[in-house]
Short mmCIF file of C-alpha atoms in Angstrom, two decimals:
data_model
loop_
_atom_site.label_atom_id
_atom_site.label_comp_id
_atom_site.label_asym_id
_atom_site.label_seq_id
_atom_site.Cartn_x
_atom_site.Cartn_y
_atom_site.Cartn_z
CA ASN A 5 0.00 0.00 0.00
CA ILE A 6 2.80 2.41 -0.84
CA THR A 7 2.64 5.07 -3.55
CA PHE A 8 5.83 5.92 -5.44
CA LYS A 9 5.63 9.21 -7.35
CA SER A 10 7.74 10.86 -9.98
CA GLY A 11 10.98 12.60 -9.29
CA SER A 12 13.51 9.82 -9.55
CA TYR A 13 13.77 6.09 -10.16
CA ILE A 14 13.80 2.92 -8.07
CA GLU A 15 16.61 0.40 -8.15
CA LEU A 16 16.07 -3.00 -6.52
CA ASP A 17 19.09 -5.19 -5.87
CA ARG A 18 20.56 -8.05 -3.79
CA MET A 19 17.45 -9.15 -1.96
CA ASN A 20 13.92 -10.43 -2.54
CA PHE A 21 11.11 -7.89 -2.86
CA ASN A 22 7.33 -8.30 -2.67
CA PHE A 23 5.07 -5.34 -3.54
CA ILE A 24 1.34 -5.59 -2.74
CA ASN A 25 -1.29 -2.95 -3.60
CA CYS A 26 1.37 -0.38 -4.46
CA THR A 27 1.18 2.50 -6.92
CA PHE A 28 4.04 3.55 -9.19
CA GLU A 29 3.50 6.84 -11.00
CA LYS A 30 6.14 8.11 -13.39
CA MET A 31 8.62 6.05 -11.41
CA PRO A 32 10.81 3.71 -13.51
CA ILE A 33 12.23 0.62 -11.84
CA LYS A 34 15.57 -1.07 -12.42
CA ILE A 35 16.08 -4.54 -10.99
CA ASP A 36 19.54 -6.10 -10.56
CA SER A 37 21.06 -9.17 -8.90
CA GLN A 38 24.39 -9.85 -7.25
CA THR A 39 27.15 -11.25 -9.42
CA LYS A 40 30.71 -12.29 -8.88
CA ASN A 41 33.40 -10.68 -11.04
CA VAL A 42 37.07 -11.44 -11.61
CA GLY A 43 39.83 -8.90 -11.75
CA ASP A 44 39.33 -7.73 -15.30
CA GLY A 45 35.68 -6.99 -14.59
CA VAL A 46 34.32 -9.80 -16.74
CA GLU A 47 31.22 -11.39 -15.29
CA THR A 48 31.90 -15.13 -14.89
CA ASP A 49 29.55 -16.61 -12.31
CA TYR A 50 26.13 -15.93 -10.86
CA GLN A 51 25.90 -16.23 -7.07
CA ASP A 52 22.25 -15.49 -6.41
CA GLY A 53 19.00 -15.09 -8.31
CA PHE A 54 16.56 -12.93 -6.42
CA SER A 55 12.76 -12.85 -6.72
CA TYR A 56 10.69 -9.73 -7.27
CA THR A 57 6.91 -9.99 -7.04
CA PHE A 58 4.23 -7.39 -7.68
CA ASN A 59 0.60 -8.11 -6.78
CA ASN A 60 -2.37 -5.80 -7.42
CA CYS A 61 -0.08 -2.90 -8.22
CA LEU A 62 -0.76 0.11 -10.45
CA PHE A 63 1.79 1.55 -12.91
CA ALA A 64 0.55 4.79 -14.47
CA ASN A 65 1.38 7.94 -16.44
CA TYR A 66 4.78 7.21 -17.96
CA THR A 67 6.34 8.95 -20.95
CA ALA A 68 9.81 8.66 -22.43
CA GLU A 69 10.90 11.71 -20.42
CA ASP A 70 9.94 9.95 -17.19
CA LEU A 71 12.36 7.10 -17.91
CA SER A 72 15.56 9.10 -18.13
CA TYR A 73 17.57 10.92 -15.46
CA PRO A 74 20.86 11.87 -17.15
CA SER A 75 22.15 13.76 -14.13
CA GLU A 76 21.95 10.57 -12.14
CA GLY A 77 23.31 8.39 -14.91
CA PHE A 78 19.97 6.66 -15.33
CA ASN A 79 18.43 6.02 -18.73
CA GLN A 80 16.15 3.22 -19.91
CA ASN A 81 13.38 2.76 -22.48
CA SER A 82 11.04 0.64 -20.34
CA VAL A 83 8.99 1.12 -17.21
CA LEU A 84 10.75 -1.88 -15.64
CA GLU A 85 14.15 -3.25 -16.61
CA PHE A 86 15.54 -6.54 -15.28
CA HIS A 87 18.95 -8.09 -14.94
CA LYS A 88 19.26 -11.34 -16.87
CA ILE A 89 19.19 -13.51 -13.74
CA SER A 90 16.24 -11.77 -12.14
CA ASN A 91 13.11 -13.75 -11.36
CA ALA A 92 10.14 -11.36 -11.49
CA GLN A 93 6.41 -11.96 -11.37
CA PHE A 94 3.48 -9.56 -11.86
CA THR A 95 -0.06 -10.65 -10.99
CA ASN A 96 -3.33 -8.66 -11.29
CA CYS A 97 -1.49 -5.43 -11.95
CA ILE A 98 -2.76 -2.49 -13.99
CA PHE A 99 -0.65 -0.57 -16.51
CA GLU A 100 -2.22 2.55 -17.99
CA ASN A 101 -1.39 5.82 -19.73
CA ILE A 102 2.09 4.71 -20.73
CA VAL A 103 4.12 5.74 -23.78
CA ALA A 104 7.43 3.88 -24.02
CA ASP A 105 9.45 1.50 -26.14
CA SER A 106 8.16 -1.37 -23.94
CA ILE A 107 6.70 -1.98 -20.49
CA PHE A 108 9.42 -4.49 -19.56
CA THR A 109 12.97 -5.13 -20.64
CA SER A 110 14.07 -8.59 -19.58
CA ASN A 111 16.94 -10.75 -20.74
CA ALA A 112 16.05 -13.57 -18.38
CA ILE A 113 18.15 -16.66 -19.01
CA LYS A 114 18.00 -20.04 -17.36
CA TYR A 115 21.00 -21.02 -15.30
CA ASP A 116 21.94 -23.29 -12.43
CA ALA A 117 22.35 -20.97 -9.47
CA PRO A 118 23.47 -22.32 -6.08
CA ASN A 119 19.95 -21.87 -4.74
CA GLY A 120 18.36 -23.51 -7.77
CA VAL A 121 16.54 -20.37 -8.90
CA HIS A 122 15.93 -19.99 -12.63
CA ALA A 123 15.62 -16.53 -14.10
CA SER A 124 12.22 -15.68 -15.60
CA LEU A 125 9.61 -13.01 -16.14
CA ILE A 126 5.97 -13.93 -15.52
CA VAL A 127 3.19 -11.43 -16.20
CA LYS A 128 -0.28 -12.88 -15.60
CA ASP A 129 -3.83 -11.56 -15.32
CA CYS A 130 -2.68 -7.97 -15.76
CA THR A 131 -4.60 -5.23 -17.52
CA PHE A 132 -3.14 -2.74 -19.99
CA ASN A 133 -5.05 0.42 -20.90
CA ASN A 134 -4.05 3.31 -23.13
CA VAL A 135 -0.47 2.24 -23.67
CA GLY A 136 1.61 3.20 -26.69
CA ILE A 137 4.45 0.71 -27.04
CA LYS A 138 6.26 -1.47 -29.58
CA GLY A 139 5.83 -4.53 -27.39
CA PHE A 140 5.06 -5.39 -23.80
CA VAL A 141 8.41 -7.11 -23.24
CA LYS A 142 11.68 -6.32 -24.96
CA THR A 143 14.07 -9.25 -24.82
CA THR A 144 16.48 -11.45 -26.77
CA GLU A 145 15.95 -14.57 -28.84
CA GLU A 146 17.44 -16.82 -26.16
CA SER A 147 15.21 -15.36 -23.47
CA VAL A 148 11.81 -15.66 -25.14
CA SER A 149 11.13 -19.13 -23.73
CA ASN A 150 11.64 -17.82 -20.17
CA ILE A 151 8.98 -15.14 -20.46
CA ILE A 152 5.38 -16.06 -19.69
CA THR A 153 2.50 -13.69 -20.42
CA ASP A 154 -1.25 -14.16 -20.03
CA ASN A 155 -3.07 -10.84 -19.78
CA LYS A 156 -5.94 -8.61 -20.85
CA TYR A 157 -5.08 -6.20 -23.63
CA ASN A 158 -7.26 -3.45 -25.01
CA PHE A 159 -5.79 -3.82 -28.49
CA ASP A 160 -7.66 -5.38 -31.40
CA LYS A 161 -4.74 -7.71 -32.11
CA VAL A 162 -1.63 -8.85 -30.26
CA GLN A 163 1.16 -10.72 -31.98
CA LYS A 164 3.14 -13.12 -29.80
CA THR A 165 6.62 -12.08 -30.92
CA ILE A 166 8.27 -9.85 -33.46
CA THR A 167 11.88 -8.92 -34.18
CA LEU A 168 12.58 -5.21 -34.51
CA GLU A 169 16.04 -3.64 -34.66
CA ASP A 170 17.82 -6.78 -33.41
CA SER A 171 15.54 -7.12 -30.39
CA VAL A 172 12.67 -9.50 -29.84
CA TYR A 173 9.40 -8.04 -28.58
CA VAL A 174 6.86 -10.26 -26.81
CA ASP A 175 3.12 -9.52 -27.02
CA VAL A 176 3.23 -6.85 -29.67
CA PRO A 177 0.16 -4.66 -30.19
CA VAL A 178 -0.55 -4.62 -33.89
CA ASN A 179 -3.39 -3.49 -36.08
CA ALA A 180 -5.68 -6.29 -37.16
CA THR A 181 -5.82 -6.86 -40.91
CA THR A 182 -8.50 -8.38 -43.07
CA LEU A 183 -7.44 -10.42 -46.07
CA THR A 184 -9.78 -11.68 -48.78
CA VAL A 185 -8.98 -13.82 -51.79
CA LYS A 186 -11.14 -14.67 -54.76
CA VAL A 187 -10.73 -16.84 -57.84
CA THR A 188 -13.62 -16.93 -60.29
CA ASP A 189 -14.75 -20.30 -61.62
CA ILE A 190 -13.26 -21.14 -65.01
CA LYS A 191 -13.55 -23.73 -67.74
CA GLU A 192 -10.94 -26.33 -68.50
CA SER A 193 -7.81 -24.98 -70.28
CA GLU A 194 -8.62 -21.36 -69.37
CA ASP A 195 -6.30 -19.05 -67.41
CA PHE A 196 -7.44 -17.98 -63.95
CA THR A 197 -6.98 -14.77 -61.96
CA ILE A 198 -6.23 -14.51 -58.24
CA GLU A 199 -7.78 -11.36 -56.76
CA VAL A 200 -6.65 -10.18 -53.33
CA THR A 201 -7.73 -7.34 -51.06
CA LEU A 202 -5.89 -6.32 -47.89
CA SER A 203 -7.31 -3.86 -45.39
CA ASN A 204 -5.69 -0.61 -44.26
CA ASN A 205 -4.68 0.14 -47.87
CA LEU A 206 -1.56 -1.91 -47.28
CA THR A 207 1.11 -2.52 -49.87
CA ALA A 208 2.58 -5.98 -49.37
CA ASN A 209 3.08 -9.44 -50.83
CA VAL A 210 0.41 -12.06 -50.23
CA SER A 211 1.11 -15.77 -50.58
CA VAL A 212 -1.61 -17.85 -52.25
CA VAL A 213 -1.45 -21.64 -52.44
CA ILE A 214 -3.51 -23.50 -55.04
CA ASN A 215 -3.09 -27.18 -55.84
CA GLN A 216 0.08 -27.29 -53.71
CA LYS A 217 1.70 -24.48 -55.71
CA GLU A 218 2.50 -21.10 -54.19
CA TYR A 219 1.79 -17.86 -56.01
CA ASN A 220 2.92 -14.42 -54.82
CA VAL A 221 0.41 -11.65 -55.38
CA SER A 222 1.69 -8.08 -55.19
CA VAL A 223 -0.81 -5.91 -53.33
CA VAL A 224 -0.62 -2.14 -53.79
CA ASN A 225 -2.79 0.17 -51.72
CA GLY A 226 -4.93 -2.73 -50.60
CA THR A 227 -5.61 -4.52 -53.88
CA GLY A 228 -3.74 -6.90 -56.11
CA SER A 229 -4.32 -9.51 -58.79
CA LEU A 230 -2.31 -12.14 -60.59
CA ASN A 231 -3.19 -13.81 -63.88
CA VAL A 232 -2.10 -17.45 -63.90
CA THR A 233 -1.56 -19.42 -67.11
CA ASP A 234 -1.14 -22.79 -65.39
CA LYS A 235 -3.74 -25.25 -66.64
CA LEU A 236 -5.74 -27.11 -64.01
CA ALA A 237 -7.68 -30.33 -64.49
CA PRO A 238 -11.43 -30.18 -63.89
CA ASN A 239 -12.00 -30.18 -60.12
CA THR A 240 -12.81 -27.99 -57.13
CA TYR A 241 -9.71 -26.33 -55.71
CA ASP A 242 -8.95 -24.86 -52.28
CA VAL A 243 -7.37 -21.42 -52.22
CA GLU A 244 -5.29 -20.51 -49.16
CA ALA A 245 -4.09 -16.91 -48.88
CA SER A 246 -1.79 -15.57 -46.17
CA TYR A 247 -0.32 -12.19 -45.31
CA ALA A 248 2.74 -12.61 -43.07
CA GLY A 249 2.20 -9.31 -41.31
CA GLU A 250 4.65 -6.45 -40.96
CA TYR A 251 4.84 -4.24 -37.89
CA PRO A 252 2.57 -2.60 -36.91
CA TYR A 253 0.11 -4.81 -38.86
CA ALA A 254 -0.91 -8.31 -37.87
CA ALA A 255 -0.76 -11.37 -40.06
CA SER A 256 -4.03 -12.61 -41.55
CA THR A 257 -5.31 -15.47 -43.66
CA ASN A 258 -8.28 -16.27 -45.84
CA THR A 259 -9.51 -19.27 -47.78
CA THR A 260 -11.94 -19.88 -50.59
CA THR A 261 -12.61 -22.38 -53.35
CA PHE A 262 -13.18 -22.26 -57.06
CA LYS A 263 -14.16 -24.73 -59.74
CA VAL A 264 -12.56 -25.71 -63.00
CA GLU A 265 -15.43 -26.88 -65.17
CA LYS A 266 -14.83 -29.68 -67.61
CA VAL A 267 -15.35 -28.55 -71.20
CA ILE A 268 -17.66 -30.86 -73.13
CA VAL A 269 -16.61 -30.43 -76.75
CA ASN A 270 -19.25 -30.11 -79.45
CA THR A 271 -19.26 -32.71 -82.20
CA SER A 272 -20.64 -33.09 -85.72
CA LEU A 273 -21.64 -36.00 -87.93
CA THR A 274 -21.45 -35.86 -91.71
CA ALA A 275 -22.75 -38.42 -94.19
CA PRO A 276 -23.05 -37.66 -97.94
CA LYS A 277 -25.91 -39.00 -100.05
CA VAL A 278 -25.45 -42.56 -101.27
CA SER A 279 -26.73 -43.94 -104.57
CA ALA A 280 -26.40 -47.70 -104.73
CA THR A 281 -27.53 -50.64 -106.83
CA TYR A 282 -28.99 -53.66 -105.17
CA ASN A 283 -26.46 -56.42 -104.70
CA VAL A 284 -23.55 -54.13 -105.64
CA ALA A 285 -21.47 -53.24 -102.56
CA LYS A 286 -21.82 -49.58 -101.65
CA ASN A 287 -21.12 -48.00 -98.27
CA LEU A 288 -22.80 -45.22 -96.41
CA VAL A 289 -19.72 -43.49 -94.92
CA ILE A 290 -20.20 -41.42 -91.77
CA THR A 291 -17.57 -39.14 -90.20
CA LEU A 292 -17.51 -37.96 -86.58
CA LYS A 293 -15.43 -34.88 -85.71
CA ASP A 294 -15.14 -32.43 -82.83
CA ALA A 295 -15.73 -28.70 -83.08
CA ASN A 296 -12.09 -28.19 -84.06
CA GLY A 297 -12.30 -30.61 -86.96
CA LYS A 298 -10.46 -33.40 -85.18
CA ALA A 299 -11.57 -36.90 -86.14
CA LEU A 300 -12.85 -38.80 -83.11
CA VAL A 301 -11.47 -42.31 -82.88
CA GLY A 302 -13.04 -45.22 -81.02
CA LYS A 303 -16.45 -43.61 -80.51
CA TYR A 304 -19.67 -45.51 -81.12
CA VAL A 305 -22.06 -44.23 -83.78
CA SER A 306 -25.60 -45.54 -84.16
CA VAL A 307 -26.89 -46.02 -87.72
CA LYS A 308 -30.45 -46.93 -88.69
CA VAL A 309 -31.48 -47.26 -92.32
CA GLY A 310 -34.19 -49.58 -93.57
CA SER A 311 -33.69 -53.02 -92.06
CA ILE A 312 -30.18 -52.12 -90.90
CA SER A 313 -29.59 -51.06 -87.28
CA LYS A 314 -26.00 -50.98 -86.07
CA ASN A 315 -23.81 -49.41 -83.38
CA ILE A 316 -20.32 -49.14 -84.85
CA GLN A 317 -17.02 -47.88 -83.46
CA THR A 318 -15.21 -45.20 -85.44
CA ASP A 319 -11.88 -46.06 -87.06
CA LYS A 320 -8.64 -44.10 -87.08
CA ASN A 321 -10.24 -41.56 -89.41
CA GLY A 322 -13.27 -41.10 -87.20
CA GLN A 323 -15.43 -42.96 -89.69
CA VAL A 324 -17.91 -45.84 -89.77
CA SER A 325 -19.17 -47.57 -92.90
CA VAL A 326 -22.45 -49.39 -93.53
CA ASN A 327 -23.01 -51.47 -96.68
CA VAL A 328 -26.47 -50.57 -97.99
CA ALA A 329 -26.42 -52.85 -101.06
CA GLY A 330 -28.61 -55.44 -99.34
CA LEU A 331 -31.53 -53.08 -98.78
CA VAL A 332 -34.72 -53.44 -100.78
CA PRO A 333 -34.36 -50.97 -103.65
CA LYS A 334 -36.03 -47.65 -102.85
CA SER A 335 -35.20 -44.28 -101.23
CA TYR A 336 -34.32 -44.15 -97.53
CA THR A 337 -33.51 -41.59 -94.89
CA ALA A 338 -30.74 -42.88 -92.64
CA THR A 339 -30.80 -41.64 -89.05
CA ILE A 340 -27.34 -41.33 -87.50
CA SER A 341 -26.43 -40.40 -83.94
CA PHE A 342 -23.54 -40.13 -81.48
CA ALA A 343 -24.74 -40.36 -77.87
CA GLY A 344 -21.87 -38.28 -76.45
CA ASP A 345 -19.71 -39.09 -73.42
CA ASP A 346 -17.80 -37.40 -70.60
CA ASP A 347 -15.68 -35.46 -73.07
CA TYR A 348 -17.93 -34.82 -76.06
CA ASN A 349 -21.46 -33.60 -76.67
CA LYS A 350 -23.94 -35.70 -78.61
CA ALA A 351 -24.61 -35.18 -82.31
CA SER A 352 -27.04 -36.45 -84.92
CA THR A 353 -27.73 -36.16 -88.62
CA THR A 354 -29.58 -37.81 -91.50
CA ALA A 355 -28.49 -39.01 -94.92
CA ASN A 356 -30.32 -39.86 -98.13
CA VAL A 357 -29.78 -43.40 -99.35
CA VAL A 358 -31.15 -44.49 -102.72
CA VAL A 359 -30.93 -48.16 -103.72
CA ALA A 360 -31.80 -48.93 -107.33
CA LYS A 361 -32.99 -52.28 -108.71
CA ALA A 362 -30.33 -54.47 -110.24
CA THR A 363 -30.41 -55.59 -113.87
CA PRO A 364 -30.67 -59.40 -114.19
CA LYS A 365 -29.11 -61.51 -116.93
CA LEU A 366 -31.65 -63.37 -119.09
CA THR A 367 -30.33 -65.75 -121.74
CA THR A 368 -32.10 -68.04 -124.28
CA LYS A 369 -30.99 -70.90 -126.46
CA LYS A 370 -32.05 -71.56 -130.07
CA LEU A 371 -34.25 -74.62 -130.37
CA THR A 372 -34.21 -76.87 -133.45
CA THR A 373 -36.91 -79.55 -133.47
CA LYS A 374 -39.22 -81.54 -135.79
CA VAL A 375 -42.89 -81.32 -136.60
CA LYS A 376 -43.50 -84.78 -135.21
CA VAL A 377 -42.39 -83.66 -131.73
CA LYS A 378 -45.67 -82.71 -130.13
CA THR A 379 -44.17 -80.80 -127.19
CA LYS A 380 -41.30 -78.55 -128.08
CA LYS A 381 -39.19 -77.53 -125.04
CA VAL A 382 -37.79 -74.00 -125.10
CA THR A 383 -35.40 -72.99 -122.28
CA ALA A 384 -34.25 -69.68 -120.78
CA THR A 385 -31.78 -69.01 -117.97
CA LEU A 386 -32.17 -66.20 -115.43
CA LYS A 387 -29.31 -64.96 -113.25
CA ASP A 388 -28.77 -61.94 -111.06
CA ASN A 389 -26.42 -59.06 -111.81
CA LYS A 390 -23.52 -61.01 -110.36
CA GLY A 391 -24.21 -64.19 -112.33
CA LYS A 392 -25.88 -66.10 -109.53
CA VAL A 393 -28.87 -68.19 -110.63
CA LEU A 394 -32.32 -66.97 -109.69
CA LYS A 395 -34.51 -69.93 -108.87
CA ASN A 396 -38.27 -70.24 -108.63
CA ILE A 397 -38.76 -67.08 -110.63
CA LYS A 398 -41.67 -66.77 -113.06
CA VAL A 399 -40.82 -66.02 -116.69
CA THR A 400 -42.99 -66.01 -119.83
CA LEU A 401 -42.54 -66.98 -123.47
CA LYS A 402 -44.71 -65.54 -126.21
CA VAL A 403 -44.57 -67.20 -129.58
CA LYS A 404 -47.08 -67.20 -132.47
CA GLY A 405 -49.59 -65.30 -130.37
CA LYS A 406 -49.60 -67.68 -127.47
CA THR A 407 -48.00 -67.05 -124.07
CA TYR A 408 -46.41 -69.79 -122.02
CA THR A 409 -45.36 -69.54 -118.37
CA ALA A 410 -42.60 -71.34 -116.47
CA LYS A 411 -40.53 -71.00 -113.28
CA THR A 412 -36.80 -71.27 -113.01
CA ASN A 413 -35.41 -74.35 -111.36
CA LYS A 414 -32.52 -74.55 -108.95
CA LYS A 415 -30.16 -73.90 -111.84
CA GLY A 416 -32.08 -70.81 -112.87
CA VAL A 417 -33.44 -72.52 -115.99
CA ALA A 418 -37.07 -72.12 -117.02
CA THR A 419 -38.48 -74.72 -119.48
CA PHE A 420 -41.45 -73.78 -121.66
CA LYS A 421 -43.55 -76.60 -123.14
CA VAL A 422 -44.75 -75.39 -126.54
CA THR A 423 -47.51 -77.50 -128.20
CA LYS A 424 -48.91 -75.29 -130.99
CA LEU A 425 -46.00 -75.32 -133.43
CA ASN A 426 -47.12 -78.17 -135.76
CA LYS A 427 -45.85 -76.86 -139.04
CA LYS A 428 -42.43 -76.59 -140.52
CA GLY A 429 -40.94 -73.17 -140.17
CA THR A 430 -38.78 -70.75 -138.22
CA TYR A 431 -40.45 -69.01 -135.36
CA LYS A 432 -39.38 -66.08 -133.20
CA GLY A 433 -40.44 -65.92 -129.56
CA THR A 434 -39.89 -63.45 -126.72
CA VAL A 435 -38.92 -64.52 -123.21
CA LYS A 436 -39.72 -61.98 -120.50
CA PHE A 437 -38.97 -61.51 -116.81
CA ALA A 438 -41.43 -58.97 -115.43
CA GLY A 439 -39.06 -57.85 -112.67
CA ASN A 440 -39.61 -57.79 -108.90
CA LYS A 441 -38.72 -55.61 -105.92
CA TYR A 442 -35.02 -56.39 -106.34
CA PHE A 443 -34.51 -56.66 -110.11
CA LYS A 444 -35.55 -54.77 -113.19
CA ALA A 445 -37.61 -56.40 -115.96
CA ALA A 446 -35.73 -58.18 -118.74
CA SER A 447 -36.59 -59.72 -122.11
CA LYS A 448 -34.81 -61.83 -124.70
CA THR A 449 -35.78 -63.25 -128.10
CA VAL A 450 -35.47 -66.90 -128.92
CA LYS A 451 -35.42 -68.67 -132.32
CA ILE A 452 -37.34 -71.89 -132.79
CA VAL A 453 -36.72 -73.93 -135.96
CA VAL A 454 -39.25 -76.68 -136.80
CA LYS A 455 -38.25 -79.21 -139.46
CA LYS A 456 -40.09 -82.12 -141.06
#
């Protein structure tokens, strides 16, 4: 319950101190511990490590001018400065209205003192109001692990440590930053753009990781963008952006996702008109290509024309062929389709197919006979356009005004039995095939010679 007011400074040394419910106003404190020196003045061994505790104390109204007394050879940049083997603890204390480099300067290092004391600085459950400082504790890299802080700060953001001018500051008040990152959805094979915004109109570099690759986006006055030409496979990608922070601004991160949409390529089917003759091989040729004119290999194309219905795989030229020579002669409209797949859109088209009747081969053989033969046998042979016999086909023979009918046998031969030629003479007859749905009509003359 003691109040220490401005006018000088306090130096604590060579014994343990415990302050309870005390007030320190504009009164800097320097804490030392006893050491043992050799003749040249070099510090070689620590004899004692003393403890300094402050409970429910108030430290208020300090400025840089309150921390220096040149006439007394005293000058420090902190409210409290500790020797490196000091063991100090602050609990439930209040620090307010302070402008300084730091509240504490402590180079506490661990060591094996005779009494087993380890140097440290512990600041717990303390409150800091209206303080303008670089950091709450100024220390060295080797001492950071020996400093424990757990307090209430009235700053929007406190960074655990930061290195400034070769010193390490613990619990650094920094301005909170807000980072946002955006990547618009794209289609496969397109470039993408990383857009970044950083609060406080900051100019800095922001790291963005996409698909395990890091990109650096330069942010100027709070905004930045980077066009990326890397090609990503269709998928949904995580975007992780991070700003490392730079005093007096805190680090910040942001995440988002974007999609790379698979491009389904348009396709086209082409099939020119086909004019064919029955029984003469002729193909309906269909070509499947993508929108860039590339022939699509190994894709199945459905073809329906007349009695033909097939699903055929395209060859190395992106083509399928269907022989239409077996169709009943007439005009057809072929319907052709590609169902599409994961990579290509469907396509369809039609094609005109005209199959004409074939021309058969009708042959006759001259008959020489005698009057006494009551039944004269006249023969004719009917074959298709490829020379294959046509059996069981009706043909007619007209001679001397009378018409005779016969059917071809298995050899394609029709035999007419003529009974009305009873006089000597040479007769001319006509053999006719009327045609059918496959073949055109055909006729042939035949000579019949009747002798006595």
